[in-house]
Amino acid sequence: MRTKIVAGNWKMNKNFHEGLELTSEITGMVNDEINGNVEVVLIPTYIHLNAISQLTQGSNKISTGAQNCHIENSGAYTGEISAAMVAAAGCKYCLAGHSERRLFNNETNSVLAKKVDAILANNLSPIYCCGETLEERNAEKHFDIIGSQVKEGLFHLNNEQILKCVIAYEPVWAIGTGVTASTAQAQEVHAYIRTSLTEKYGIDIASQIRILYGGSVKPDNAKELFSQADIDGGLVGGAALQSRSFVDIVKGAV
Ligand code: PEP
């Protein structure tokens, strides 16, 4: 039985005060309202991580993650943040390969494979994002694109390492658009990813890896999405910026 995860990616939103306020609200609501087994992950901007990690220590259900990291642990990389620094800030997770970073920062699968290595080397778990654009889906290339993203970013890992990874399927056309993939579309891709994992690592390992769906998840579609056989929770953007909608999405996972 895989424990579901609901992760909130705040992107470049919330100032420090707002971030602390949102964290306190979410922590209180999760403690009061969520009884089932689910992991909640808050993914704010780097400079809030330390304080937010400390604030969430009151809840055994909530942990923190970073939105990105550099491939090196330290050095002359002005403006960058290492996975070692993310770990020292109290995080458990780090995103790798969000589509906005693939698009705006030219992150390729081969660079992302190195980020995944850096994340794992610092005892963090990567949440490795993959997903096709609308053009790729319309051209029926989505399985090829997602297959390459997963294989080139993750399949150099050994059994022990892959078990620490979480995968997030996020169709680019569903991110921030209000257009959610249908449950059938999402489940089809999740099953495809799990089959690829099975072919490479075997069924015992593949059946333990969490695969999250991301792309316009909302309180009214979360439960149906998260109840699909291969969907193990969600990576949430816009709806994670408000405590009520985020915690209602978490409820869809229990
Ligand atoms: C995301 O950016 O990871 C995301 C899923 O955003 P949204 O929920 O706003 O579509």
PDB file of N, CA, C and O in Angstrom, residues 179-209:
ATOM      1  N   VAL A 179      -7.515  23.594 -16.999  1.00  0.00           N
ATOM      2  CA  VAL A 179      -7.911  22.399 -17.762  1.00  0.00           C
ATOM      3  C   VAL A 179      -7.220  21.196 -17.119  1.00  0.00           C
ATOM      4  O   VAL A 179      -5.999  21.069 -17.193  1.00  0.00           O
ATOM      5  N   THR A 180      -7.991  20.347 -16.460  1.00  0.00           N
ATOM      6  CA  THR A 180      -7.407  19.176 -15.805  1.00  0.00           C
ATOM      7  C   THR A 180      -7.446  17.993 -16.775  1.00  0.00           C
ATOM      8  O   THR A 180      -8.406  17.865 -17.531  1.00  0.00           O
ATOM      9  N   ALA A 181      -6.420  17.151 -16.745  1.00  0.00           N
ATOM     10  CA  ALA A 181      -6.502  15.906 -17.522  1.00  0.00           C
ATOM     11  C   ALA A 181      -7.690  15.107 -16.997  1.00  0.00           C
ATOM     12  O   ALA A 181      -7.971  15.140 -15.800  1.00  0.00           O
ATOM     13  N   SER A 182      -8.367  14.390 -17.874  1.00  0.00           N
ATOM     14  CA  SER A 182      -9.445  13.525 -17.380  1.00  0.00           C
ATOM     15  C   SER A 182      -8.808  12.425 -16.537  1.00  0.00           C
ATOM     16  O   SER A 182      -7.614  12.122 -16.687  1.00  0.00           O
ATOM     17  N   THR A 183      -9.616  11.823 -15.669  1.00  0.00           N
ATOM     18  CA  THR A 183      -9.061  10.742 -14.843  1.00  0.00           C
ATOM     19  C   THR A 183      -8.536   9.627 -15.737  1.00  0.00           C
ATOM     20  O   THR A 183      -7.502   9.030 -15.447  1.00  0.00           O
ATOM     21  N   ALA A 184      -9.219   9.363 -16.849  1.00  0.00           N
ATOM     22  CA  ALA A 184      -8.770   8.292 -17.759  1.00  0.00           C
ATOM     23  C   ALA A 184      -7.427   8.664 -18.400  1.00  0.00           C
ATOM     24  O   ALA A 184      -6.524   7.825 -18.494  1.00  0.00           O
ATOM     25  N   GLN A 185      -7.298   9.926 -18.822  1.00  0.00           N
ATOM     26  CA  GLN A 185      -6.023  10.354 -19.437  1.00  0.00           C
ATOM     27  C   GLN A 185      -4.886  10.254 -18.418  1.00  0.00           C
ATOM     28  O   GLN A 185      -3.795   9.779 -18.731  1.00  0.00           O
ATOM     29  N   ALA A 186      -5.142  10.729 -17.201  1.00  0.00           N
ATOM     30  CA  ALA A 186      -4.093  10.711 -16.181  1.00  0.00           C
ATOM     31  C   ALA A 186      -3.724   9.271 -15.820  1.00  0.00           C
ATOM     32  O   ALA A 186      -2.547   8.907 -15.822  1.00  0.00           O
ATOM     33  N   GLN A 187      -4.732   8.439 -15.548  1.00  0.00           N
ATOM     34  CA  GLN A 187      -4.460   7.042 -15.172  1.00  0.00           C
ATOM     35  C   GLN A 187      -3.701   6.316 -16.279  1.00  0.00           C
ATOM     36  O   GLN A 187      -2.788   5.527 -16.008  1.00  0.00           O
ATOM     37  N   GLU A 188      -4.049   6.589 -17.529  1.00  0.00           N
ATOM     38  CA  GLU A 188      -3.383   5.917 -18.655  1.00  0.00           C
ATOM     39  C   GLU A 188      -1.872   6.204 -18.636  1.00  0.00           C
ATOM     40  O   GLU A 188      -1.044   5.311 -18.801  1.00  0.00           O
ATOM     41  N   VAL A 189      -1.530   7.481 -18.399  1.00  0.00           N
ATOM     42  CA  VAL A 189      -0.100   7.841 -18.378  1.00  0.00           C
ATOM     43  C   VAL A 189       0.574   7.275 -17.128  1.00  0.00           C
ATOM     44  O   VAL A 189       1.704   6.764 -17.196  1.00  0.00           O
ATOM     45  N   HIS A 190      -0.095   7.345 -15.986  1.00  0.00           N
ATOM     46  CA  HIS A 190       0.499   6.793 -14.762  1.00  0.00           C
ATOM     47  C   HIS A 190       0.762   5.297 -14.917  1.00  0.00           C
ATOM     48  O   HIS A 190       1.810   4.793 -14.487  1.00  0.00           O
ATOM     49  N   ALA A 191      -0.180   4.596 -15.526  1.00  0.00           N
ATOM     50  CA  ALA A 191       0.011   3.153 -15.744  1.00  0.00           C
ATOM     51  C   ALA A 191       1.197   2.917 -16.677  1.00  0.00           C
ATOM     52  O   ALA A 191       1.986   1.984 -16.482  1.00  0.00           O
ATOM     53  N   TYR A 192       1.329   3.780 -17.682  1.00  0.00           N
ATOM     54  CA  TYR A 192       2.455   3.667 -18.616  1.00  0.00           C
ATOM     55  C   TYR A 192       3.791   3.865 -17.874  1.00  0.00           C
ATOM     56  O   TYR A 192       4.752   3.110 -18.081  1.00  0.00           O
ATOM     57  N   ILE A 193       3.828   4.862 -16.996  1.00  0.00           N
ATOM     58  CA  ILE A 193       5.065   5.113 -16.229  1.00  0.00           C
ATOM     59  C   ILE A 193       5.363   3.910 -15.332  1.00  0.00           C
ATOM     60  O   ILE A 193       6.498   3.440 -15.251  1.00  0.00           O
ATOM     61  N   ARG A 194       4.316   3.370 -14.684  1.00  0.00           N
ATOM     62  CA  ARG A 194       4.568   2.229 -13.797  1.00  0.00           C
ATOM     63  C   ARG A 194       5.010   1.003 -14.596  1.00  0.00           C
ATOM     64  O   ARG A 194       5.867   0.238 -14.151  1.00  0.00           O
ATOM     65  N   THR A 195       4.466   0.830 -15.790  1.00  0.00           N
ATOM     66  CA  THR A 195       4.907  -0.290 -16.626  1.00  0.00           C
ATOM     67  C   THR A 195       6.379  -0.120 -17.013  1.00  0.00           C
ATOM     68  O   THR A 195       7.161  -1.079 -16.993  1.00  0.00           O
ATOM     69  N   SER A 196       6.773   1.114 -17.333  1.00  0.00           N
ATOM     70  CA  SER A 196       8.188   1.366 -17.667  1.00  0.00           C
ATOM     71  C   SER A 196       9.073   1.048 -16.466  1.00  0.00           C
ATOM     72  O   SER A 196      10.148   0.459 -16.608  1.00  0.00           O
ATOM     73  N   LEU A 197       8.624   1.459 -15.276  1.00  0.00           N
ATOM     74  CA  LEU A 197       9.388   1.155 -14.057  1.00  0.00           C
ATOM     75  C   LEU A 197       9.472  -0.350 -13.832  1.00  0.00           C
ATOM     76  O   LEU A 197      10.521  -0.882 -13.434  1.00  0.00           O
ATOM     77  N   THR A 198       8.376  -1.051 -14.127  1.00  0.00           N
ATOM     78  CA  THR A 198       8.358  -2.505 -13.948  1.00  0.00           C
ATOM     79  C   THR A 198       9.347  -3.174 -14.898  1.00  0.00           C
ATOM     80  O   THR A 198      10.081  -4.088 -14.499  1.00  0.00           O
ATOM     81  N   GLU A 199       9.370  -2.715 -16.151  1.00  0.00           N
ATOM     82  CA  GLU A 199      10.286  -3.317 -17.128  1.00  0.00           C
ATOM     83  C   GLU A 199      11.744  -3.130 -16.713  1.00  0.00           C
ATOM     84  O   GLU A 199      12.578  -3.998 -16.918  1.00  0.00           O
ATOM     85  N   LYS A 200      12.030  -1.984 -16.100  1.00  0.00           N
ATOM     86  CA  LYS A 200      13.418  -1.702 -15.714  1.00  0.00           C
ATOM     87  C   LYS A 200      13.775  -2.292 -14.346  1.00  0.00           C
ATOM     88  O   LYS A 200      14.857  -2.844 -14.162  1.00  0.00           O
ATOM     89  N   TYR A 201      12.873  -2.171 -13.377  1.00  0.00           N
ATOM     90  CA  TYR A 201      13.236  -2.499 -11.981  1.00  0.00           C
ATOM     91  C   TYR A 201      12.467  -3.699 -11.407  1.00  0.00           C
ATOM     92  O   TYR A 201      12.763  -4.131 -10.289  1.00  0.00           O
ATOM     93  N   GLY A 202      11.465  -4.189 -12.135  1.00  0.00           N
ATOM     94  CA  GLY A 202      10.671  -5.301 -11.619  1.00  0.00           C
ATOM     95  C   GLY A 202       9.455  -4.795 -10.851  1.00  0.00           C
ATOM     96  O   GLY A 202       9.423  -3.659 -10.376  1.00  0.00           O
ATOM     97  N   ILE A 203       8.488  -5.683 -10.731  1.00  0.00           N
ATOM     98  CA  ILE A 203       7.186  -5.300 -10.168  1.00  0.00           C
ATOM     99  C   ILE A 203       7.271  -4.930  -8.689  1.00  0.00           C
ATOM    100  O   ILE A 203       6.583  -4.023  -8.217  1.00  0.00           O
ATOM    101  N   ASP A 204       8.146  -5.597  -7.920  1.00  0.00           N
ATOM    102  CA  ASP A 204       8.226  -5.323  -6.476  1.00  0.00           C
ATOM    103  C   ASP A 204       8.597  -3.866  -6.235  1.00  0.00           C
ATOM    104  O   ASP A 204       8.033  -3.203  -5.367  1.00  0.00           O
ATOM    105  N   ILE A 205       9.576  -3.393  -7.012  1.00  0.00           N
ATOM    106  CA  ILE A 205      10.024  -2.010  -6.842  1.00  0.00           C
ATOM    107  C   ILE A 205       9.011  -1.046  -7.462  1.00  0.00           C
ATOM    108  O   ILE A 205       8.598  -0.060  -6.833  1.00  0.00           O
ATOM    109  N   ALA A 206       8.571  -1.339  -8.675  1.00  0.00           N
ATOM    110  CA  ALA A 206       7.649  -0.424  -9.367  1.00  0.00           C
ATOM    111  C   ALA A 206       6.371  -0.202  -8.563  1.00  0.00           C
ATOM    112  O   ALA A 206       5.810   0.902  -8.568  1.00  0.00           O
ATOM    113  N   SER A 207       5.942  -1.229  -7.865  1.00  0.00           N
ATOM    114  CA  SER A 207       4.668  -1.087  -7.137  1.00  0.00           C
ATOM    115  C   SER A 207       4.823  -0.254  -5.856  1.00  0.00           C
ATOM    116  O   SER A 207       3.824   0.090  -5.230  1.00  0.00           O
ATOM    117  N   GLN A 208       6.044   0.060  -5.500  1.00  0.00           N
ATOM    118  CA  GLN A 208       6.253   0.885  -4.287  1.00  0.00           C
ATOM    119  C   GLN A 208       6.455   2.365  -4.601  1.00  0.00           C
ATOM    120  O   GLN A 208       6.459   3.208  -3.706  1.00  0.00           O
ATOM    121  N   ILE A 209       6.660   2.714  -5.858  1.00  0.00           N
ATOM    122  CA  ILE A 209       7.017   4.100  -6.201  1.00  0.00           C
ATOM    123  C   ILE A 209       5.758   4.960  -6.372  1.00  0.00           C
ATOM    124  O   ILE A 209       4.831   4.582  -7.102  1.00  0.00           O
TER     125      ILE A 209
END
